[in-house]
Amino acid sequence: MGTTDHLYAAEDRTTLILNRVDDLWRGDSSYAVVTMRVKTEHYTRTMRMEGWSKGKEKTLFRVLEPLREKGTMTLKSDNHIYTYLPKTDRTIRLTSGMMMGSWMGSHLTNDDLVKEARLEEDYDASISFEGVRDGQEIIEFTLTPKPDAPVVWGKLLLTILADSYTPLEERYFDEDMQLARTFTFTDMKLLSGKMRPALLRVVPADRPDEYTEFIYEELELNIEVSDAMFTKASLKRR
Amino acid sequence: MRILTLASRNVRRNWHRSLVTMLAMAFACFIMIFFSSLMEGMMQGSERSVVSMNMGDIQIHAQGYRDDPDIYTRIESPDALVAEIEKQGFRAASRIYSYGLLAANMASSGVQLRGVDLKQEMSVTELHRHLGSGVWLDEDDSNGVVVGKKLAGTLGVELGDELVFVGQSADGYMANELFRVRGVLKSVSDGIDRMGMFMPMQTLRDLMAMPDGTHEIVVIRPDRSSDLDIETAKIALLAEGLEVKNWKQLMPVVARMIETADVQIMIMLVIFYIAVATVVLNAMLMNVFERIHEFGIMKALGVSPWQLVGLVFAETMMMALLAAFTGLLGGWWIADYYQTHGIDMSAIAGSISYGGIAFDPVWYAALTAESLIYPFVFLLLVAALAVIYPAAKAALLSPVKAIYFR
């Protein structure tokens, strides 16, 4: 009996921490202004966009800068991704064949957008390390996808600061358990009334010289967002 | 003894049997000429489908492009290389490729865009003549595109319909553009049918922000009968540091199939001529047995065994020659007819594809010197072989027994 109690307690704690991590940027609904910086072997580009989300199913991004791409929108509604192209004034739906394609030239794929998950719902988590590493008190979670979760990864390693539950690093491993990419979280800043990491950097493991950065400029959580915003029709109206 | 006179009289004497034997031989010769010219035609047609539709004889890529078709893996200064290749008497054309998403109505599909050098490409491949509907690209209609057959079906588009392309240009921006369907191709190859979209090269360069370089150079040799490996080596010498491969290396499965057609012709020839040999053997044996009495008398009159052998051979050769010429003329005529008219297989097979390559459903014969001479020579050879036994039989008769043979 004692051991089960202890297990439950451990589980509760893990769940609690993971939800805290998830809610750092999302909440029930959110509005954010983000700058995306992509550096690859062949180009470096910066893009500023604003985005709304509601739950984990609905997300909408609109490009603010550069001028050349201003107004381009990406709508994720359930499992579909639509892109609105102001230049051609057309909305298109991305087919499954395009899911592994890069999203807006970044190191994220369209699939990452669709599969955006709450850690606690799709993964079984366990604490694999707790203690001091590189002079910081940290907790490291090993997350393995639940059998029926729509996840392409083999496992995730999530490292957070022990005292504030602030994520430091998230490492994605593919199904062969090879490191695929690393997310790092830095630049603590006051966002939506709380200190949160404002800089999220993705580095693909096979191209360590390249990266995509997301810099949060503005973040509002749990705001009023209408469902009508996340429909195909709304793309055209804007 | 004048063997030839005697032989011709003997042939005419039993003209019924001679005619039947000759007809059998002529028919075999005729069929073989027809068959081998059809097979030759199929080989040439297949090679043509593979090579002149899209592949070219030889392709040049930057190292590593074929394994990982990355937009940045390009052949630098392609124009100089193309000019140099053309100086050697070849025809060559550059192509650039890109990938992205094509949408029409609410359907979308991944596509491979191909930028075509309109001036050069038409002299290298025949794709521009392979349209199911509409017209080929035109430099003046920069947003008019030609799409693959299945792709048009997937997107549900027809001529004049609008297509939206989204992709990523070389400088990292979103590339998006409206295109219009100008033409739909007939079946070419699996890849092109399913996701091919062709446009003028400059359009794709602008779209992809890729001002120079090219992904592929296709080369076609001036003389189809020249040795492909030697020609490949010549090109490899010009394209230093680049990957040069001929179509047989690029499509080994199809190349193998075409090569084995040669063996098939030989096997068919052998089977056919064994049948002809039996007919000749049978006819001549009957001939000899029927005339045992007569041969006996000839021997008694002092005709030597070798003269008898000569006589039987001469009779056979006379018939065989006559039959071979008839067969040759008939075969020549029919092969020539089907060389120009072709057999339309589309009613039976619709579109024929093998190894991802669509083949022309109209089957043309190809008249070559070999397809005429081989059956002709083979027939004479077989007749000569088949008659050895009857001739020997006649030569070895004992005159007394033969005279009283009934």
mmCIF file with all atom_site columns, N, CA, C and O in Angstrom, chain A residues 42-43 45 66 68-69 72 82-83 85 87-88 90-95 98 102 105 232, chain B residues 72 100-101 103 106 108-110 162 164-166 168-174 176-178:
data_model
loop_
_atom_site.group_PDB
_atom_site.id
_atom_site.type_symbol
_atom_site.label_atom_id
_atom_site.label_alt_id
_atom_site.label_comp_id
_atom_site.label_asym_id
_atom_site.label_entity_id
_atom_site.label_seq_id
_atom_site.pdbx_PDB_ins_code
_atom_site.Cartn_x
_atom_site.Cartn_y
_atom_site.Cartn_z
_atom_site.occupancy
_atom_site.B_iso_or_equiv
_atom_site.pdbx_formal_charge
_atom_site.auth_seq_id
_atom_site.auth_comp_id
_atom_site.auth_asym_id
_atom_site.auth_atom_id
_atom_site.pdbx_PDB_model_num
ATOM 1   N N  . HIS A 1 42  ? 21.912  28.219 -46.329 1.00 0.00 ? 42  HIS A N  1
ATOM 2   C CA . HIS A 1 42  ? 21.731  29.010 -47.540 1.00 0.00 ? 42  HIS A CA 1
ATOM 3   C C  . HIS A 1 42  ? 21.097  30.380 -47.322 1.00 0.00 ? 42  HIS A C  1
ATOM 4   O O  . HIS A 1 42  ? 21.187  31.235 -48.176 1.00 0.00 ? 42  HIS A O  1
ATOM 5   N N  . TYR A 1 43  ? 20.424  30.563 -46.226 1.00 0.00 ? 43  TYR A N  1
ATOM 6   C CA . TYR A 1 43  ? 19.806  31.868 -46.014 1.00 0.00 ? 43  TYR A CA 1
ATOM 7   C C  . TYR A 1 43  ? 19.549  32.128 -44.534 1.00 0.00 ? 43  TYR A C  1
ATOM 8   O O  . TYR A 1 43  ? 19.534  31.220 -43.711 1.00 0.00 ? 43  TYR A O  1
ATOM 9   N N  . ARG A 1 45  ? 16.742  34.532 -42.400 1.00 0.00 ? 45  ARG A N  1
ATOM 10  C CA . ARG A 1 45  ? 15.602  35.417 -42.586 1.00 0.00 ? 45  ARG A CA 1
ATOM 11  C C  . ARG A 1 45  ? 14.867  35.644 -41.277 1.00 0.00 ? 45  ARG A C  1
ATOM 12  O O  . ARG A 1 45  ? 14.928  34.839 -40.359 1.00 0.00 ? 45  ARG A O  1
ATOM 13  N N  . PRO A 1 66  ? 8.184   40.091 -43.156 1.00 0.00 ? 66  PRO A N  1
ATOM 14  C CA . PRO A 1 66  ? 8.461   41.210 -44.067 1.00 0.00 ? 66  PRO A CA 1
ATOM 15  C C  . PRO A 1 66  ? 7.260   41.536 -44.952 1.00 0.00 ? 66  PRO A C  1
ATOM 16  O O  . PRO A 1 66  ? 6.330   40.738 -45.049 1.00 0.00 ? 66  PRO A O  1
ATOM 17  N N  . ARG A 1 68  ? 6.930   41.472 -48.041 1.00 0.00 ? 68  ARG A N  1
ATOM 18  C CA . ARG A 1 68  ? 6.735   40.526 -49.138 1.00 0.00 ? 68  ARG A CA 1
ATOM 19  C C  . ARG A 1 68  ? 5.775   39.406 -48.765 1.00 0.00 ? 68  ARG A C  1
ATOM 20  O O  . ARG A 1 68  ? 5.111   38.838 -49.616 1.00 0.00 ? 68  ARG A O  1
ATOM 21  N N  . GLU A 1 69  ? 5.730   39.112 -47.490 1.00 0.00 ? 69  GLU A N  1
ATOM 22  C CA . GLU A 1 69  ? 4.877   38.006 -47.096 1.00 0.00 ? 69  GLU A CA 1
ATOM 23  C C  . GLU A 1 69  ? 3.762   38.434 -46.160 1.00 0.00 ? 69  GLU A C  1
ATOM 24  O O  . GLU A 1 69  ? 3.074   37.600 -45.598 1.00 0.00 ? 69  GLU A O  1
ATOM 25  N N  . THR A 1 72  ? 0.180   36.649 -45.019 1.00 0.00 ? 72  THR A N  1
ATOM 26  C CA . THR A 1 72  ? 0.133   35.194 -45.169 1.00 0.00 ? 72  THR A CA 1
ATOM 27  C C  . THR A 1 72  ? -0.348  34.583 -43.861 1.00 0.00 ? 72  THR A C  1
ATOM 28  O O  . THR A 1 72  ? 0.142   34.941 -42.795 1.00 0.00 ? 72  THR A O  1
ATOM 29  N N  . TYR A 1 82  ? -4.532  25.035 -43.115 1.00 0.00 ? 82  TYR A N  1
ATOM 30  C CA . TYR A 1 82  ? -4.853  25.844 -44.287 1.00 0.00 ? 82  TYR A CA 1
ATOM 31  C C  . TYR A 1 82  ? -3.854  26.979 -44.365 1.00 0.00 ? 82  TYR A C  1
ATOM 32  O O  . TYR A 1 82  ? -3.407  27.496 -43.343 1.00 0.00 ? 82  TYR A O  1
ATOM 33  N N  . THR A 1 83  ? -3.518  27.322 -45.579 1.00 0.00 ? 83  THR A N  1
ATOM 34  C CA . THR A 1 83  ? -2.646  28.470 -45.752 1.00 0.00 ? 83  THR A CA 1
ATOM 35  C C  . THR A 1 83  ? -3.358  29.458 -46.647 1.00 0.00 ? 83  THR A C  1
ATOM 36  O O  . THR A 1 83  ? -3.900  29.081 -47.692 1.00 0.00 ? 83  THR A O  1
ATOM 37  N N  . LEU A 1 85  ? -2.845  32.749 -48.952 1.00 0.00 ? 85  LEU A N  1
ATOM 38  C CA . LEU A 1 85  ? -1.765  33.447 -49.639 1.00 0.00 ? 85  LEU A CA 1
ATOM 39  C C  . LEU A 1 85  ? -2.297  34.743 -50.208 1.00 0.00 ? 85  LEU A C  1
ATOM 40  O O  . LEU A 1 85  ? -3.083  34.735 -51.143 1.00 0.00 ? 85  LEU A O  1
ATOM 41  N N  . LYS A 1 87  ? -0.896  37.011 -51.947 1.00 0.00 ? 87  LYS A N  1
ATOM 42  C CA . LYS A 1 87  ? -0.451  37.324 -53.305 1.00 0.00 ? 87  LYS A CA 1
ATOM 43  C C  . LYS A 1 87  ? -1.399  36.737 -54.341 1.00 0.00 ? 87  LYS A C  1
ATOM 44  O O  . LYS A 1 87  ? -1.715  37.357 -55.345 1.00 0.00 ? 87  LYS A O  1
ATOM 45  N N  . THR A 1 88  ? -1.849  35.519 -54.083 1.00 0.00 ? 88  THR A N  1
ATOM 46  C CA . THR A 1 88  ? -2.748  34.880 -55.033 1.00 0.00 ? 88  THR A CA 1
ATOM 47  C C  . THR A 1 88  ? -4.192  34.949 -54.568 1.00 0.00 ? 88  THR A C  1
ATOM 48  O O  . THR A 1 88  ? -5.081  34.525 -55.295 1.00 0.00 ? 88  THR A O  1
ATOM 49  N N  . ARG A 1 90  ? -5.702  33.151 -52.385 1.00 0.00 ? 90  ARG A N  1
ATOM 50  C CA . ARG A 1 90  ? -6.282  31.815 -52.351 1.00 0.00 ? 90  ARG A CA 1
ATOM 51  C C  . ARG A 1 90  ? -5.978  31.145 -51.011 1.00 0.00 ? 90  ARG A C  1
ATOM 52  O O  . ARG A 1 90  ? -4.954  31.416 -50.390 1.00 0.00 ? 90  ARG A O  1
ATOM 53  N N  . THR A 1 91  ? -6.900  30.297 -50.591 1.00 0.00 ? 91  THR A N  1
ATOM 54  C CA . THR A 1 91  ? -6.655  29.483 -49.404 1.00 0.00 ? 91  THR A CA 1
ATOM 55  C C  . THR A 1 91  ? -6.444  28.058 -49.858 1.00 0.00 ? 91  THR A C  1
ATOM 56  O O  . THR A 1 91  ? -7.219  27.556 -50.675 1.00 0.00 ? 91  THR A O  1
ATOM 57  N N  . ILE A 1 92  ? -5.415  27.423 -49.388 1.00 0.00 ? 92  ILE A N  1
ATOM 58  C CA . ILE A 1 92  ? -5.240  26.025 -49.766 1.00 0.00 ? 92  ILE A CA 1
ATOM 59  C C  . ILE A 1 92  ? -5.091  25.165 -48.528 1.00 0.00 ? 92  ILE A C  1
ATOM 60  O O  . ILE A 1 92  ? -4.636  25.631 -47.475 1.00 0.00 ? 92  ILE A O  1
ATOM 61  N N  . ARG A 1 93  ? -5.500  23.936 -48.671 1.00 0.00 ? 93  ARG A N  1
ATOM 62  C CA . ARG A 1 93  ? -5.381  23.007 -47.554 1.00 0.00 ? 93  ARG A CA 1
ATOM 63  C C  . ARG A 1 93  ? -4.172  22.131 -47.789 1.00 0.00 ? 93  ARG A C  1
ATOM 64  O O  . ARG A 1 93  ? -3.990  21.595 -48.870 1.00 0.00 ? 93  ARG A O  1
ATOM 65  N N  . LEU A 1 94  ? -3.340  21.990 -46.808 1.00 0.00 ? 94  LEU A N  1
ATOM 66  C CA . LEU A 1 94  ? -2.159  21.149 -46.970 1.00 0.00 ? 94  LEU A CA 1
ATOM 67  C C  . LEU A 1 94  ? -2.568  19.684 -46.876 1.00 0.00 ? 94  LEU A C  1
ATOM 68  O O  . LEU A 1 94  ? -3.268  19.287 -45.950 1.00 0.00 ? 94  LEU A O  1
ATOM 69  N N  . THR A 1 95  ? -2.131  18.912 -47.844 1.00 0.00 ? 95  THR A N  1
ATOM 70  C CA . THR A 1 95  ? -2.429  17.477 -47.822 1.00 0.00 ? 95  THR A CA 1
ATOM 71  C C  . THR A 1 95  ? -1.400  16.750 -46.975 1.00 0.00 ? 95  THR A C  1
ATOM 72  O O  . THR A 1 95  ? -0.359  17.282 -46.654 1.00 0.00 ? 95  THR A O  1
ATOM 73  N N  . MET A 1 98  ? 2.279   16.850 -47.579 1.00 0.00 ? 98  MET A N  1
ATOM 74  C CA . MET A 1 98  ? 3.082   18.035 -47.301 1.00 0.00 ? 98  MET A CA 1
ATOM 75  C C  . MET A 1 98  ? 3.431   18.179 -45.828 1.00 0.00 ? 98  MET A C  1
ATOM 76  O O  . MET A 1 98  ? 4.114   19.103 -45.434 1.00 0.00 ? 98  MET A O  1
ATOM 77  N N  . SER A 1 102 ? 8.658   21.836 -44.565 1.00 0.00 ? 102 SER A N  1
ATOM 78  C CA . SER A 1 102 ? 9.004   22.876 -43.610 1.00 0.00 ? 102 SER A CA 1
ATOM 79  C C  . SER A 1 102 ? 7.876   23.892 -43.503 1.00 0.00 ? 102 SER A C  1
ATOM 80  O O  . SER A 1 102 ? 7.251   24.260 -44.491 1.00 0.00 ? 102 SER A O  1
ATOM 81  N N  . GLY A 1 105 ? 9.564   27.836 -44.031 1.00 0.00 ? 105 GLY A N  1
ATOM 82  C CA . GLY A 1 105 ? 11.013  27.841 -44.172 1.00 0.00 ? 105 GLY A CA 1
ATOM 83  C C  . GLY A 1 105 ? 11.772  27.623 -42.881 1.00 0.00 ? 105 GLY A C  1
ATOM 84  O O  . GLY A 1 105 ? 12.984  27.763 -42.840 1.00 0.00 ? 105 GLY A O  1
ATOM 85  N N  . LYS A 1 232 ? -12.154 28.671 -42.024 1.00 0.00 ? 232 LYS A N  1
ATOM 86  C CA . LYS A 1 232 ? -11.580 28.945 -43.335 1.00 0.00 ? 232 LYS A CA 1
ATOM 87  C C  . LYS A 1 232 ? -12.092 30.272 -43.888 1.00 0.00 ? 232 LYS A C  1
ATOM 88  O O  . LYS A 1 232 ? -11.356 31.030 -44.516 1.00 0.00 ? 232 LYS A O  1
ATOM 89  N N  . TYR B 2 72  ? 19.665  23.300 -53.791 1.00 0.00 ? 72  TYR B N  1
ATOM 90  C CA . TYR B 2 72  ? 20.955  24.007 -53.809 1.00 0.00 ? 72  TYR B CA 1
ATOM 91  C C  . TYR B 2 72  ? 22.078  23.201 -54.469 1.00 0.00 ? 72  TYR B C  1
ATOM 92  O O  . TYR B 2 72  ? 23.161  23.725 -54.703 1.00 0.00 ? 72  TYR B O  1
ATOM 93  N N  . GLY B 2 100 ? 7.015   21.301 -54.293 1.00 0.00 ? 100 GLY B N  1
ATOM 94  C CA . GLY B 2 100 ? 6.121   22.139 -53.516 1.00 0.00 ? 100 GLY B CA 1
ATOM 95  C C  . GLY B 2 100 ? 4.723   21.568 -53.531 1.00 0.00 ? 100 GLY B C  1
ATOM 96  O O  . GLY B 2 100 ? 4.514   20.390 -53.819 1.00 0.00 ? 100 GLY B O  1
ATOM 97  N N  . LEU B 2 101 ? 3.798   22.427 -53.219 1.00 0.00 ? 101 LEU B N  1
ATOM 98  C CA . LEU B 2 101 ? 2.412   21.980 -53.138 1.00 0.00 ? 101 LEU B CA 1
ATOM 99  C C  . LEU B 2 101 ? 1.594   22.713 -54.186 1.00 0.00 ? 101 LEU B C  1
ATOM 100 O O  . LEU B 2 101 ? 1.719   23.914 -54.371 1.00 0.00 ? 101 LEU B O  1
ATOM 101 N N  . ALA B 2 103 ? -2.317  23.372 -55.531 1.00 0.00 ? 103 ALA B N  1
ATOM 102 C CA . ALA B 2 103 ? -3.702  23.238 -55.113 1.00 0.00 ? 103 ALA B CA 1
ATOM 103 C C  . ALA B 2 103 ? -4.628  23.781 -56.186 1.00 0.00 ? 103 ALA B C  1
ATOM 104 O O  . ALA B 2 103 ? -4.290  24.732 -56.903 1.00 0.00 ? 103 ALA B O  1
ATOM 105 N N  . MET B 2 106 ? -10.402 22.621 -53.851 1.00 0.00 ? 106 MET B N  1
ATOM 106 C CA . MET B 2 106 ? -9.971  22.364 -52.481 1.00 0.00 ? 106 MET B CA 1
ATOM 107 C C  . MET B 2 106 ? -9.059  21.145 -52.427 1.00 0.00 ? 106 MET B C  1
ATOM 108 O O  . MET B 2 106 ? -8.719  20.659 -51.359 1.00 0.00 ? 106 MET B O  1
ATOM 109 N N  . SER B 2 108 ? -5.395  19.276 -53.186 1.00 0.00 ? 108 SER B N  1
ATOM 110 C CA . SER B 2 108 ? -4.001  19.674 -53.374 1.00 0.00 ? 108 SER B CA 1
ATOM 111 C C  . SER B 2 108 ? -3.121  18.438 -53.460 1.00 0.00 ? 108 SER B C  1
ATOM 112 O O  . SER B 2 108 ? -3.514  17.346 -53.074 1.00 0.00 ? 108 SER B O  1
ATOM 113 N N  . SER B 2 109 ? -1.943  18.650 -53.978 1.00 0.00 ? 109 SER B N  1
ATOM 114 C CA . SER B 2 109 ? -1.056  17.515 -54.191 1.00 0.00 ? 109 SER B CA 1
ATOM 115 C C  . SER B 2 109 ? 0.377   18.018 -54.229 1.00 0.00 ? 109 SER B C  1
ATOM 116 O O  . SER B 2 109 ? 0.640   19.149 -54.625 1.00 0.00 ? 109 SER B O  1
ATOM 117 N N  . GLY B 2 110 ? 1.298   17.176 -53.789 1.00 0.00 ? 110 GLY B N  1
ATOM 118 C CA . GLY B 2 110 ? 2.706   17.532 -53.913 1.00 0.00 ? 110 GLY B CA 1
ATOM 119 C C  . GLY B 2 110 ? 3.088   17.503 -55.381 1.00 0.00 ? 110 GLY B C  1
ATOM 120 O O  . GLY B 2 110 ? 2.595   16.667 -56.127 1.00 0.00 ? 110 GLY B O  1
ATOM 121 N N  . GLU B 2 162 ? -7.289  27.049 -63.006 1.00 0.00 ? 162 GLU B N  1
ATOM 122 C CA . GLU B 2 162 ? -6.308  27.772 -62.218 1.00 0.00 ? 162 GLU B CA 1
ATOM 123 C C  . GLU B 2 162 ? -5.630  26.844 -61.219 1.00 0.00 ? 162 GLU B C  1
ATOM 124 O O  . GLU B 2 162 ? -6.257  25.963 -60.639 1.00 0.00 ? 162 GLU B O  1
ATOM 125 N N  . VAL B 2 164 ? -2.820  26.858 -57.837 1.00 0.00 ? 164 VAL B N  1
ATOM 126 C CA . VAL B 2 164 ? -2.066  27.672 -56.891 1.00 0.00 ? 164 VAL B CA 1
ATOM 127 C C  . VAL B 2 164 ? -0.870  26.854 -56.428 1.00 0.00 ? 164 VAL B C  1
ATOM 128 O O  . VAL B 2 164 ? -1.021  25.719 -55.982 1.00 0.00 ? 164 VAL B O  1
ATOM 129 N N  . PHE B 2 165 ? 0.296   27.448 -56.540 1.00 0.00 ? 165 PHE B N  1
ATOM 130 C CA . PHE B 2 165 ? 1.487   26.753 -56.073 1.00 0.00 ? 165 PHE B CA 1
ATOM 131 C C  . PHE B 2 165 ? 2.019   27.412 -54.807 1.00 0.00 ? 165 PHE B C  1
ATOM 132 O O  . PHE B 2 165 ? 2.079   28.632 -54.711 1.00 0.00 ? 165 PHE B O  1
ATOM 133 N N  . VAL B 2 166 ? 2.388   26.600 -53.842 1.00 0.00 ? 166 VAL B N  1
ATOM 134 C CA . VAL B 2 166 ? 3.073   27.111 -52.656 1.00 0.00 ? 166 VAL B CA 1
ATOM 135 C C  . VAL B 2 166 ? 4.309   26.267 -52.440 1.00 0.00 ? 166 VAL B C  1
ATOM 136 O O  . VAL B 2 166 ? 4.261   25.042 -52.513 1.00 0.00 ? 166 VAL B O  1
ATOM 137 N N  . GLN B 2 168 ? 8.796   26.699 -51.160 1.00 0.00 ? 168 GLN B N  1
ATOM 138 C CA . GLN B 2 168 ? 9.775   27.524 -50.487 1.00 0.00 ? 168 GLN B CA 1
ATOM 139 C C  . GLN B 2 168 ? 10.857  27.862 -51.476 1.00 0.00 ? 168 GLN B C  1
ATOM 140 O O  . GLN B 2 168 ? 11.440  26.970 -52.089 1.00 0.00 ? 168 GLN B O  1
ATOM 141 N N  . SER B 2 169 ? 11.100  29.151 -51.635 1.00 0.00 ? 169 SER B N  1
ATOM 142 C CA . SER B 2 169 ? 12.098  29.526 -52.622 1.00 0.00 ? 169 SER B CA 1
ATOM 143 C C  . SER B 2 169 ? 13.498  29.385 -52.028 1.00 0.00 ? 169 SER B C  1
ATOM 144 O O  . SER B 2 169 ? 13.668  29.175 -50.841 1.00 0.00 ? 169 SER B O  1
ATOM 145 N N  . ALA B 2 170 ? 14.480  29.508 -52.906 1.00 0.00 ? 170 ALA B N  1
ATOM 146 C CA . ALA B 2 170 ? 15.865  29.258 -52.486 1.00 0.00 ? 170 ALA B CA 1
ATOM 147 C C  . ALA B 2 170 ? 16.334  30.230 -51.415 1.00 0.00 ? 170 ALA B C  1
ATOM 148 O O  . ALA B 2 170 ? 17.236  29.929 -50.646 1.00 0.00 ? 170 ALA B O  1
ATOM 149 N N  . ASP B 2 171 ? 15.726  31.428 -51.346 1.00 0.00 ? 171 ASP B N  1
ATOM 150 C CA . ASP B 2 171 ? 16.151  32.384 -50.329 1.00 0.00 ? 171 ASP B CA 1
ATOM 151 C C  . ASP B 2 171 ? 15.323  32.269 -49.052 1.00 0.00 ? 171 ASP B C  1
ATOM 152 O O  . ASP B 2 171 ? 15.382  33.133 -48.181 1.00 0.00 ? 171 ASP B O  1
ATOM 153 N N  . GLY B 2 172 ? 14.529  31.209 -48.943 1.00 0.00 ? 172 GLY B N  1
ATOM 154 C CA . GLY B 2 172 ? 13.829  30.942 -47.700 1.00 0.00 ? 172 GLY B CA 1
ATOM 155 C C  . GLY B 2 172 ? 12.445  31.538 -47.598 1.00 0.00 ? 172 GLY B C  1
ATOM 156 O O  . GLY B 2 172 ? 11.730  31.295 -46.649 1.00 0.00 ? 172 GLY B O  1
ATOM 157 N N  . TYR B 2 173 ? 12.064  32.346 -48.567 1.00 0.00 ? 173 TYR B N  1
ATOM 158 C CA . TYR B 2 173 ? 10.726  32.934 -48.518 1.00 0.00 ? 173 TYR B CA 1
ATOM 159 C C  . TYR B 2 173 ? 9.698   31.948 -49.045 1.00 0.00 ? 173 TYR B C  1
ATOM 160 O O  . TYR B 2 173 ? 10.028  30.935 -49.650 1.00 0.00 ? 173 TYR B O  1
ATOM 161 N N  . MET B 2 174 ? 8.442   32.279 -48.797 1.00 0.00 ? 174 MET B N  1
ATOM 162 C CA . MET B 2 174 ? 7.365   31.484 -49.368 1.00 0.00 ? 174 MET B CA 1
ATOM 163 C C  . MET B 2 174 ? 7.259   31.841 -50.844 1.00 0.00 ? 174 MET B C  1
ATOM 164 O O  . MET B 2 174 ? 7.181   33.019 -51.192 1.00 0.00 ? 174 MET B O  1
ATOM 165 N N  . ASN B 2 176 ? 4.821   31.633 -53.884 1.00 0.00 ? 176 ASN B N  1
ATOM 166 C CA . ASN B 2 176 ? 3.473   31.238 -54.274 1.00 0.00 ? 176 ASN B CA 1
ATOM 167 C C  . ASN B 2 176 ? 3.068   31.983 -55.526 1.00 0.00 ? 176 ASN B C  1
ATOM 168 O O  . ASN B 2 176 ? 3.462   33.119 -55.758 1.00 0.00 ? 176 ASN B O  1
ATOM 169 N N  . GLU B 2 177 ? 2.320   31.304 -56.340 1.00 0.00 ? 177 GLU B N  1
ATOM 170 C CA . GLU B 2 177 ? 2.022   31.838 -57.655 1.00 0.00 ? 177 GLU B CA 1
ATOM 171 C C  . GLU B 2 177 ? 0.772   31.160 -58.204 1.00 0.00 ? 177 GLU B C  1
ATOM 172 O O  . GLU B 2 177 ? 0.461   30.038 -57.855 1.00 0.00 ? 177 GLU B O  1
ATOM 173 N N  . LEU B 2 178 ? 0.081   31.894 -59.053 1.00 0.00 ? 178 LEU B N  1
ATOM 174 C CA . LEU B 2 178 ? -1.085  31.343 -59.744 1.00 0.00 ? 178 LEU B CA 1
ATOM 175 C C  . LEU B 2 178 ? -0.651  30.875 -61.127 1.00 0.00 ? 178 LEU B C  1
ATOM 176 O O  . LEU B 2 178 ? 0.014   31.609 -61.841 1.00 0.00 ? 178 LEU B O  1
#
